[in-house]
Short mmCIF file of C-alpha atoms in Angstrom, two decimals:
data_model
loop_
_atom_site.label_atom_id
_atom_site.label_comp_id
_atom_site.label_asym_id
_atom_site.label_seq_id
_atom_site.Cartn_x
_atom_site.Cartn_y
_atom_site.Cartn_z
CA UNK L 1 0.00 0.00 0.00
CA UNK L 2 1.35 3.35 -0.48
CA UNK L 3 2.48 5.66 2.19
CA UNK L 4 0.11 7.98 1.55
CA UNK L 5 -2.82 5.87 1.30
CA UNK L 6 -1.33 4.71 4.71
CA UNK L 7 -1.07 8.08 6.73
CA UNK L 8 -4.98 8.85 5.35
CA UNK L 9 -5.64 5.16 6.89
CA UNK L 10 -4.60 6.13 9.64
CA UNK L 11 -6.08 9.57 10.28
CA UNK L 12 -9.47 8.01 9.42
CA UNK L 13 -8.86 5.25 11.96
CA UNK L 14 -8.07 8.14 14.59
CA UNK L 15 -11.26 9.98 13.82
CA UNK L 16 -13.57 6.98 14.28
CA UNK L 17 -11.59 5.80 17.18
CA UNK L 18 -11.87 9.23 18.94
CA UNK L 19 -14.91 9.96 17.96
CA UNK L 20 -16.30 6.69 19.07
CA UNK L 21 -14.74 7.31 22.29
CA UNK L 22 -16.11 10.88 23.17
CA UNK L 23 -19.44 10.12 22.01
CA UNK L 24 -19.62 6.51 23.91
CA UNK L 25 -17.89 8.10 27.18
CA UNK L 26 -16.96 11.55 27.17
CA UNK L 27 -19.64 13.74 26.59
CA UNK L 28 -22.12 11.42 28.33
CA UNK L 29 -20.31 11.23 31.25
CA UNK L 30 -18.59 14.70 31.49
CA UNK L 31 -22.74 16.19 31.16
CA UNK L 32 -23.71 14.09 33.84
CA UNK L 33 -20.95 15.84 36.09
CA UNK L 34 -22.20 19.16 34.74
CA UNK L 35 -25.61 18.55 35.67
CA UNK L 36 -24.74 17.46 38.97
CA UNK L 37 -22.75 20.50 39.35
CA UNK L 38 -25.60 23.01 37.94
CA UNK L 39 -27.91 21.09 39.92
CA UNK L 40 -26.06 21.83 43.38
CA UNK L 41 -24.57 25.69 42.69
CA UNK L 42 -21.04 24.83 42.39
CA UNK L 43 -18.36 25.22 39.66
CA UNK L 44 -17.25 22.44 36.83
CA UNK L 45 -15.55 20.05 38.63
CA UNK L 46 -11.76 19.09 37.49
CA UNK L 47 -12.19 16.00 36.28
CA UNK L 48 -10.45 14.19 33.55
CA UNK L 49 -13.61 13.99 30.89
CA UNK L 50 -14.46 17.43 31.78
CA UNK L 51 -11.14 18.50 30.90
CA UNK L 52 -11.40 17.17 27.38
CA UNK L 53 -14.92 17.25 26.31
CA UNK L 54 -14.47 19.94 23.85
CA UNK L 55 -14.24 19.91 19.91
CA UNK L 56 -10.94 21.42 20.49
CA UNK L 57 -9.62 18.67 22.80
CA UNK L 58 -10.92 16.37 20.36
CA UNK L 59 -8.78 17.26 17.73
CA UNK L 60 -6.07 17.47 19.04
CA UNK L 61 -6.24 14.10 20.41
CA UNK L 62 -6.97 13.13 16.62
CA UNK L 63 -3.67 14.84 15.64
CA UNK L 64 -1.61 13.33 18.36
CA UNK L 65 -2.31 10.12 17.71
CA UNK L 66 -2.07 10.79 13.75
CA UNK L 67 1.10 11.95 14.69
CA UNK L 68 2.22 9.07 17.04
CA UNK L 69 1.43 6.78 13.88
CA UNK L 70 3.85 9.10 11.80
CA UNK L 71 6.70 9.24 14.15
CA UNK L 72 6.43 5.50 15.04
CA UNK L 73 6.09 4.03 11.97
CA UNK L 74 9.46 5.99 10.82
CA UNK L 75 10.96 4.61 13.76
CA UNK L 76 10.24 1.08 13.58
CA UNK L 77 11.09 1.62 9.70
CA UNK L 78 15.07 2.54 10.90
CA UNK L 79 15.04 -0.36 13.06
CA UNK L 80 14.27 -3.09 11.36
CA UNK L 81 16.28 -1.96 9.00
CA UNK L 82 19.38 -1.85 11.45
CA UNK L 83 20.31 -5.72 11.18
CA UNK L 84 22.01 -4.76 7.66
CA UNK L 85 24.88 -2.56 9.21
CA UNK L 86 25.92 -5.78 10.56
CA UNK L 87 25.75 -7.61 7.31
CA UNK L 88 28.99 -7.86 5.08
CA UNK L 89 26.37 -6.91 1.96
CA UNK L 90 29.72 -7.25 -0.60
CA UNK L 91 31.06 -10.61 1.13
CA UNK L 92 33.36 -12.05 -1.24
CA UNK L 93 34.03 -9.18 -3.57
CA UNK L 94 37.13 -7.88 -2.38
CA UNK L 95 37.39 -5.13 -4.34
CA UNK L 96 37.54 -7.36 -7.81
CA UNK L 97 34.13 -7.84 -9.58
CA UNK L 98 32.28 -5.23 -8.80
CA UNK L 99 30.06 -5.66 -11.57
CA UNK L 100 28.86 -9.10 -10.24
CA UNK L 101 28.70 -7.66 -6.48
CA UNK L 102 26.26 -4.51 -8.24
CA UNK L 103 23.89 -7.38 -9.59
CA UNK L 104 23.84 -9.46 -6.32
CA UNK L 105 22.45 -6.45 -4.85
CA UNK L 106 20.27 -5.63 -7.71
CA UNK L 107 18.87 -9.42 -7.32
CA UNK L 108 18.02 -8.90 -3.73
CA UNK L 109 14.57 -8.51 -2.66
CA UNK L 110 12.51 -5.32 -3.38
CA UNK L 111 12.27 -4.72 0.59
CA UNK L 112 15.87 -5.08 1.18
CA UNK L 113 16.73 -3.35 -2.06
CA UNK L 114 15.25 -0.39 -0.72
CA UNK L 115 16.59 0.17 2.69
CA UNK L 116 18.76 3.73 2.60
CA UNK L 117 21.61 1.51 2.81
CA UNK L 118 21.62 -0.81 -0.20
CA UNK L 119 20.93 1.97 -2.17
CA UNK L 120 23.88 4.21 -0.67
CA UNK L 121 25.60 1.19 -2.02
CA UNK L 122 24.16 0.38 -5.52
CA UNK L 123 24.43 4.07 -6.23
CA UNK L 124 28.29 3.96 -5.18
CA UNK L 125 29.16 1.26 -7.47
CA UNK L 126 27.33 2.49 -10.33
CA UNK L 127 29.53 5.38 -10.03
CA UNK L 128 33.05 3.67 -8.83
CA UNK L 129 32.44 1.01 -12.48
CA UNK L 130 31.97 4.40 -14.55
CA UNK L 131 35.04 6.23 -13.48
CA UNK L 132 37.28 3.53 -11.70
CA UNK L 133 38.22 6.35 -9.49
CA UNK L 134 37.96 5.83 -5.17
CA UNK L 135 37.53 10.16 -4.93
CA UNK L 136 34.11 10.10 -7.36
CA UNK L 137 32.88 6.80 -5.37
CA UNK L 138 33.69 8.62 -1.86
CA UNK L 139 31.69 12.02 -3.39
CA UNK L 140 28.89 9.58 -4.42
CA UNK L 141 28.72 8.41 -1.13
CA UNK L 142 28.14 11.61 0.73
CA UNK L 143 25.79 12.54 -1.71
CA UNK L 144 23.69 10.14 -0.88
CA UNK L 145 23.95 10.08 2.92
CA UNK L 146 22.88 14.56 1.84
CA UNK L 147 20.06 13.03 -0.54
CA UNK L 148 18.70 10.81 2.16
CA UNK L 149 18.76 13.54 4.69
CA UNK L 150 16.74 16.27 3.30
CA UNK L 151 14.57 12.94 2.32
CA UNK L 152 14.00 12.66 6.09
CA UNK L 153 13.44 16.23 6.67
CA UNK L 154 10.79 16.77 4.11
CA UNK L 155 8.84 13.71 5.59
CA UNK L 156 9.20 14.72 8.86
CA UNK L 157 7.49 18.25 8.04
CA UNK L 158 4.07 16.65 7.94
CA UNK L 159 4.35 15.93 11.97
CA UNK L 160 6.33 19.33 12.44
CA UNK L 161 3.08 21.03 10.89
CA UNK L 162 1.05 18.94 13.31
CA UNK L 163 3.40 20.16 16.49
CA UNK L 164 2.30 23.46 15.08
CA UNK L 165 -1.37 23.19 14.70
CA UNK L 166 -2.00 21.31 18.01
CA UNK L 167 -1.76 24.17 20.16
CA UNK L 168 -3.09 26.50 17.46
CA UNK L 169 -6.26 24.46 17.98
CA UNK L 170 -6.24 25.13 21.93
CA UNK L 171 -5.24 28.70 21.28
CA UNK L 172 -8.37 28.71 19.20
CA UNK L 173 -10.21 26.86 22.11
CA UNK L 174 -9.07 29.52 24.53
CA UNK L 175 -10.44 32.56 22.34
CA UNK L 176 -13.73 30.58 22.20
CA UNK L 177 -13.77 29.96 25.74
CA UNK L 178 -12.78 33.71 26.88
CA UNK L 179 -15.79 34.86 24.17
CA UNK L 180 -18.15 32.71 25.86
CA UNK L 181 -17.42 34.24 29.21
CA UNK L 182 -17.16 37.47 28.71
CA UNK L 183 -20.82 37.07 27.05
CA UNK L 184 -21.85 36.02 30.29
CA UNK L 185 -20.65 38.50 32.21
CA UNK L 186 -23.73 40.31 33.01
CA UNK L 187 -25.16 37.00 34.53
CA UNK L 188 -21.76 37.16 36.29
CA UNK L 189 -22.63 40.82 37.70
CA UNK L 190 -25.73 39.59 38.74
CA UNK L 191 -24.39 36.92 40.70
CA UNK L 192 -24.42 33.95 39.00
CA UNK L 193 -20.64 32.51 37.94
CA UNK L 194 -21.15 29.42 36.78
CA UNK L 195 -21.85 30.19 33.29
CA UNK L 196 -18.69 32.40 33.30
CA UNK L 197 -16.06 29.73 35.34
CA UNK L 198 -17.61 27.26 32.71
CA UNK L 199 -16.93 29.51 29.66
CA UNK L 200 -13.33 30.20 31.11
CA UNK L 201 -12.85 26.01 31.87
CA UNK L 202 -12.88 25.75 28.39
CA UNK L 203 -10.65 28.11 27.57
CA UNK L 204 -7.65 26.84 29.93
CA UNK L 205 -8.58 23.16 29.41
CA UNK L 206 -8.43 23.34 25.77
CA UNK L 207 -4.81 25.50 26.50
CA UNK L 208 -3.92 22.84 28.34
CA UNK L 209 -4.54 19.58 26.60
CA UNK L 210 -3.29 20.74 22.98
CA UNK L 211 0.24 22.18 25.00
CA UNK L 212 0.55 19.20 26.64
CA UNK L 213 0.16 16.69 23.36
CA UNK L 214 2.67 19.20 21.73
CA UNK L 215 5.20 18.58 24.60
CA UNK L 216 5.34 14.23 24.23
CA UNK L 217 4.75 14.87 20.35
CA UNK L 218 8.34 17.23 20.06
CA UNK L 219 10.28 14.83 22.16
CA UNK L 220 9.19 11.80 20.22
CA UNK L 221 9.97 14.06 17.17
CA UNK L 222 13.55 14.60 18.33
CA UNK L 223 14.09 10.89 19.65
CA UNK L 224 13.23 10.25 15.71
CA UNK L 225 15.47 12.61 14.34
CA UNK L 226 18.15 10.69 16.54
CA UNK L 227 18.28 7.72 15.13
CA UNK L 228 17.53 9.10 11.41
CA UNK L 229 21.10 10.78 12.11
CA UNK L 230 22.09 7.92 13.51
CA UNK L 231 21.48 6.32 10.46
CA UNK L 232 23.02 8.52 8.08
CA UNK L 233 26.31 8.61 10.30
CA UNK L 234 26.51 4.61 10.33
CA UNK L 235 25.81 4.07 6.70
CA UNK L 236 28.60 6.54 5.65
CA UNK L 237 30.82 4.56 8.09
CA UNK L 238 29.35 1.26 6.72
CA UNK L 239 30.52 2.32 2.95
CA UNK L 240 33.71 3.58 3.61
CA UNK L 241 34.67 0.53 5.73
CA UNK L 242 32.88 -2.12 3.48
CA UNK L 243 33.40 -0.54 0.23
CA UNK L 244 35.68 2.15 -0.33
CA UNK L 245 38.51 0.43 1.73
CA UNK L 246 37.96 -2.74 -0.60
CA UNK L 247 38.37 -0.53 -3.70
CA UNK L 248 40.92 1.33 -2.39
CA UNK L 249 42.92 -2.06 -1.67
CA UNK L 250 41.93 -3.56 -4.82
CA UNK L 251 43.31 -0.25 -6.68
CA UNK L 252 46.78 -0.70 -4.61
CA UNK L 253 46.90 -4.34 -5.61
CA UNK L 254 46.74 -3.75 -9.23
CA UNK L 255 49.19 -0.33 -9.21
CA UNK L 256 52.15 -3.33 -7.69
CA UNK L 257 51.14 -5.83 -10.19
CA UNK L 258 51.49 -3.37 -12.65
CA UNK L 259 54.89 -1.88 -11.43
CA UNK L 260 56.08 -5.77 -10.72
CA UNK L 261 54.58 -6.58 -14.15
CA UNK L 262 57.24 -3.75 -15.46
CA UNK L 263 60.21 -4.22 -13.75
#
């Protein structure tokens, strides 16, 4: 299925799942508490469904697990893809036929054929069988540790932009809230606070939730970003000591043959 089709899947499933959940236990039980609190003069109590009965709370619970889906399926993407940094992938090469080690990689499977790595490496020897030069191959190389970089920072922008709009939906929450109240405020001048504390409630909860998603959402997003760098820093190290090092040996092993063959 493809990726996209897979993040939609996914924000559908968190809409119905939410949804399902407010309507089956939030709301009802957050307006009995209400009622029971109308009914004897007091305040909205603090309580946990009161806290996130709102629209506003609701979508940002939406979003954070939308974005929990994002940052974990990256994740486990990196990590089962870490048993090939302990793989010799060009095992029995030793810097001579590169052109059958490029088609034992090319004969891999699709899934494995796609991992950042093997294609750091297919892209390497592409070059190093063009130019038979160790320099071009080591350029190569970083260029493709760059390329898969900015890769992983323009896919990480989608849960960026939803770090961003999660407390833009509480701040919108709070104006809604503080509107509410300060309609009230002649019932409030009259004596009767309730509709006001209510009105403001919803303002601070909504505040409140959507800063606190943010929070666990940006510190998942930078435990991410660790081992994407991670990543890019081991399969540079993985080429150079797998690949170019062969190359370079292979090169040195010809250059005496050569000057042997001469003398």
């Amino acid at each position: 299925m493809p990726e996209v089709a897979k993040n939609i899947l996914a924000l559908v499933l968190s809409i119905i799942v939410v949804h399902l959940f407010y309507a089956g236990y939030v709301w009802p039980e957050s307006a009995q508490l209400l009622d029971a609190a109308r009914a004897a003069g007091k305040s909205a109590p603090r309580n946990i469904v009161v806290i996130l009965k709102d629209w506003e709370q609701e979508i940002a619970i939406i979003l954070m697990f939308w974005g929990l889906y994002l940052i974990f399926e990256k994740s486990i993407a990196i990590l089962r893809e870490r048993y090939l940094f302990n793989v010799d992938l060009l095992e029995g090469s030793d810097g001579g036929d590169m052109t059958a080690t490029l088609a034992t990689l090319e004969g891999l499977p699709e899934k494995i054929r796609r991992a950042p790595l093997v294609r750091t490496l297919m892209a390497s020897l592409r070059r190093f069988l063009i130019t038979q030069d160790v320099h071009n191959t080591s350029e190569t190389i970083e260029a493709s540790v760059d390329a898969m970089a900015q890769k992983q920072e323009a896919e990480n922008s989608l849960i960026r932009y939803l770090i961003w709009a999660i407390p833009a939906i509480g701040f919108i929450g709070t104006v809604r809230g503080i509107g509410e109240a300060l309609s009230q405020a002649d019932q409030a001048l009259a004596g009767d606070i309730a509709g006001m504390t209510e009105s403001l409630g919803v303002a601070f909860n909504s505040t409140f939730v959507a800063l606190l998603i943010s929070i666990v959402l940006m510190f998942l997003l930078h435990q991410l970003q660790r081992l994407q760098d991670g990543m890019l820093v081991d399969t540079q190290e993985y080429c150079e000591s797998f690949l170019l090092n062969r190359i370079s040996a292979a090169g040195l092993s010809k250059a005496d043959q050569n000057t042997g063959g001469e003398s």
